[in-house]
PDB file of C-alpha atoms in Angstrom:
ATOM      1  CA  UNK A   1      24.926  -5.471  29.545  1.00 48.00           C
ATOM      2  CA  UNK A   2      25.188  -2.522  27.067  1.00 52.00           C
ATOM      3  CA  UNK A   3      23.905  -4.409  24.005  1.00 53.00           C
ATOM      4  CA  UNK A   4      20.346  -5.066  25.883  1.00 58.00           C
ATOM      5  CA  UNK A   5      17.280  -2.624  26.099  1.00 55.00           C
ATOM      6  CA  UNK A   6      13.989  -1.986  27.732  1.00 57.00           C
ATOM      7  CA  UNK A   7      10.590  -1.680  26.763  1.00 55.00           C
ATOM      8  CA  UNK A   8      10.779   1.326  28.545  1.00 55.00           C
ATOM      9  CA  UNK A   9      13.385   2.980  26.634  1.00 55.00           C
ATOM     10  CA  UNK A  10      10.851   3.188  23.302  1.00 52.00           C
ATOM     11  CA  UNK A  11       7.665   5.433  23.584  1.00 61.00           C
ATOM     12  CA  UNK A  12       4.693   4.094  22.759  1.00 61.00           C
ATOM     13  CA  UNK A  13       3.931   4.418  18.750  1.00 68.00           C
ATOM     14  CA  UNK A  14       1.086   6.891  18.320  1.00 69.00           C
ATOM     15  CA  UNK A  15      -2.251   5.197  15.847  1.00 75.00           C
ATOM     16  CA  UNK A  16      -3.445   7.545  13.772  1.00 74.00           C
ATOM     17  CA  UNK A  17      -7.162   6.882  11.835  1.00 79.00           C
ATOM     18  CA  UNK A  18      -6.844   7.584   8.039  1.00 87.00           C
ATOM     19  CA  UNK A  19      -3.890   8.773   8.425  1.00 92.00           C
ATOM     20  CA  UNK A  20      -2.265  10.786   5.227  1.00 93.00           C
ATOM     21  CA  UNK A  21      -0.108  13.237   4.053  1.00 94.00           C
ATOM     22  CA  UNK A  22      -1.773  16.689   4.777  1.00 95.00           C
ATOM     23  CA  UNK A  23      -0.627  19.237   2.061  1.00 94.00           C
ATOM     24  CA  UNK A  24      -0.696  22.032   5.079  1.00 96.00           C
ATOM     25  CA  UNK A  25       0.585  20.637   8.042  1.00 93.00           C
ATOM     26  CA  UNK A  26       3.449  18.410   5.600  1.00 93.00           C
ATOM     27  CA  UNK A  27       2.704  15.570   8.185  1.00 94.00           C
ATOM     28  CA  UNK A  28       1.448  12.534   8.410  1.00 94.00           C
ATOM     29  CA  UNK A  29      -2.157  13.216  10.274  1.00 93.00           C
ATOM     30  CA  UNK A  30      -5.025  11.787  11.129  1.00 94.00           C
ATOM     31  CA  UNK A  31      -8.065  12.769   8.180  1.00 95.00           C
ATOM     32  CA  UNK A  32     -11.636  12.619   8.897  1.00 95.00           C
ATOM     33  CA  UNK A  33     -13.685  11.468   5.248  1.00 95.00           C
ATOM     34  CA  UNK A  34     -16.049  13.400   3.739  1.00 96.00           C
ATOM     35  CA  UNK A  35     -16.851  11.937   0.752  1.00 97.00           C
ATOM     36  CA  UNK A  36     -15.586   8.415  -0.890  1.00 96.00           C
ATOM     37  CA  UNK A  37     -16.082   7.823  -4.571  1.00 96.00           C
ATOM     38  CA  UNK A  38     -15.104   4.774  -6.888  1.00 94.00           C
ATOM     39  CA  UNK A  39     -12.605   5.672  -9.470  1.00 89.00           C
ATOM     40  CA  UNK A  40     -11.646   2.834 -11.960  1.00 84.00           C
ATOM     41  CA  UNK A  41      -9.727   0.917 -10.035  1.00 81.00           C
ATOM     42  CA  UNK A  42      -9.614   2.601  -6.702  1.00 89.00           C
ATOM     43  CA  UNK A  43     -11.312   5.578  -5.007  1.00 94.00           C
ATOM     44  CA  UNK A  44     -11.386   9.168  -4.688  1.00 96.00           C
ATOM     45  CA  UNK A  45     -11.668  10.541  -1.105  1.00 96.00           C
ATOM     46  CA  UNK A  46     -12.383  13.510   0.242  1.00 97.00           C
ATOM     47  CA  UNK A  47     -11.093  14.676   3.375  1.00 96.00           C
ATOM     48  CA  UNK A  48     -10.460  16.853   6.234  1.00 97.00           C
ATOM     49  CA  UNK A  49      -7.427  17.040   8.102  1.00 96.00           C
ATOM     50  CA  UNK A  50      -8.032  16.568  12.063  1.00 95.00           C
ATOM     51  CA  UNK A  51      -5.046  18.665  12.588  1.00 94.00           C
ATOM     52  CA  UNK A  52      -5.504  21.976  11.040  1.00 96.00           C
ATOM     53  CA  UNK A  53      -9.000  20.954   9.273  1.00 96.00           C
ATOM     54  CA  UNK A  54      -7.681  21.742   5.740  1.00 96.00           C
ATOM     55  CA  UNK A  55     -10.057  19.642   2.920  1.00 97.00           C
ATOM     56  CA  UNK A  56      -8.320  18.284   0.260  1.00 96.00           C
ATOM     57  CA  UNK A  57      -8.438  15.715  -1.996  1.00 96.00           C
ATOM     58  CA  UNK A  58      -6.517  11.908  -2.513  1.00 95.00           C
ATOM     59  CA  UNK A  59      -6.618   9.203  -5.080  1.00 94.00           C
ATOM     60  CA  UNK A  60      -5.718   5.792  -4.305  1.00 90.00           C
ATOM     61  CA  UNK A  61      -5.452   3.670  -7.317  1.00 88.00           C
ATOM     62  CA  UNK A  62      -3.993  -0.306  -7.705  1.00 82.00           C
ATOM     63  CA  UNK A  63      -0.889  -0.287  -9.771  1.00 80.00           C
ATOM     64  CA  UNK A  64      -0.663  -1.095 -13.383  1.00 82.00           C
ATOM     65  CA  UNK A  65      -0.956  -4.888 -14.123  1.00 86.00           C
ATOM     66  CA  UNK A  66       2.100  -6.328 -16.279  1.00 88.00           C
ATOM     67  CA  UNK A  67       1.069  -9.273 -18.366  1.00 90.00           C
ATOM     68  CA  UNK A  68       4.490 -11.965 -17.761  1.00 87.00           C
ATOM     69  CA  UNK A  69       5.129 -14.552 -20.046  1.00 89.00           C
ATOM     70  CA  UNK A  70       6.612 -17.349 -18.120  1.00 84.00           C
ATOM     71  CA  UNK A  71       7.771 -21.774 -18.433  1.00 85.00           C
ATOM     72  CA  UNK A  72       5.256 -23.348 -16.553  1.00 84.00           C
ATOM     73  CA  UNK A  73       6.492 -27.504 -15.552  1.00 85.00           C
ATOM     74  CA  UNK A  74       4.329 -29.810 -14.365  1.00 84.00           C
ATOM     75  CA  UNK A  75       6.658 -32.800 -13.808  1.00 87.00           C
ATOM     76  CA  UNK A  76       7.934 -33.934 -17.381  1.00 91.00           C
ATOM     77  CA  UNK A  77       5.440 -31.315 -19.344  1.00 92.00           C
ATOM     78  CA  UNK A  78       6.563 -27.560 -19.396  1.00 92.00           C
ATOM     79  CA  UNK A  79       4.433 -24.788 -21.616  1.00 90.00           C
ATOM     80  CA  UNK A  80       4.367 -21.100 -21.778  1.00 93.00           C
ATOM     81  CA  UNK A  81       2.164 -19.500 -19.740  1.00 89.00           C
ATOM     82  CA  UNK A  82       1.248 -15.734 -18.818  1.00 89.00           C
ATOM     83  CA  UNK A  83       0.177 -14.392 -15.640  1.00 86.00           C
ATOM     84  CA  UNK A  84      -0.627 -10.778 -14.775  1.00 88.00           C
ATOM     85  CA  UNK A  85       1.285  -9.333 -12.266  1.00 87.00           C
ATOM     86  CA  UNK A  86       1.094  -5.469 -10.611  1.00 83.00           C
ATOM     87  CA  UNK A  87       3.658  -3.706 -10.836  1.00 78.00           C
ATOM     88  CA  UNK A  88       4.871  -4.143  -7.830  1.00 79.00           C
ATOM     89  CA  UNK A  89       4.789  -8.166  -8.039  1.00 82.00           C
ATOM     90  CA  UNK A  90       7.707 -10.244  -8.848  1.00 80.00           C
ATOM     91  CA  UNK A  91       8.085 -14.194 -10.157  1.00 77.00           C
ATOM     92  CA  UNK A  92      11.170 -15.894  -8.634  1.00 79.00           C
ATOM     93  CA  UNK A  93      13.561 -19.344 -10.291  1.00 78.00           C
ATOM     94  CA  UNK A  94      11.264 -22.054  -8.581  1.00 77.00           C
ATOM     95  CA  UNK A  95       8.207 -20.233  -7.518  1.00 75.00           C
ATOM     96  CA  UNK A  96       5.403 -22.962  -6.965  1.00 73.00           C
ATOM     97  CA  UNK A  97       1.771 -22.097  -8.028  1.00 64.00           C
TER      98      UNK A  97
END
């Protein structure tokens, strides 16, 4: 059949450690940490690219929260409520807590 495939027809994913973005090879490589600092709240590293051994730095940081006001039932009782949310979080109709 044409519409099945093989194991053998994918190569086998590459797993990179710490991988990133190097700024000189514009890939995704494999980074070696030299120094990791806490920054608010996230961290500073400092690396070194495996690849071409360029040093640079990144920032990972948690997104903004978003405070959400929202109608909180408990079986005949509803109230207002807030909850604080990142960014990147969303409330659906009939999401259970």
């Amino acid at each position: 059949m044409d519409d099945e495939f093989y194991e053998d027809d994918f190569e086998d994913e590459e797993v990179l450690e710490n991988a990133v973005l190097c700024p000189t090879c514009e890939d995704v490589t494999s980074h070696q940490i030299l120094r990791e600092k806490e920054a608010g709240r996230g961290k500073d590293y400092l690396l070194r690219c495996e690849q071409c051994s360029t040093v640079h730095e990144i920032q990972f940081r948690a997104p903004p929260l978003k405070r959400v006001p929202f109608m909180l039932t408990d079986g005949p009782n509803s109230y207002m409520a807030t909850v604080d949310l990142d960014s990147d979080e969303w409330l659906d109709i009939d999401d259970v807590f």
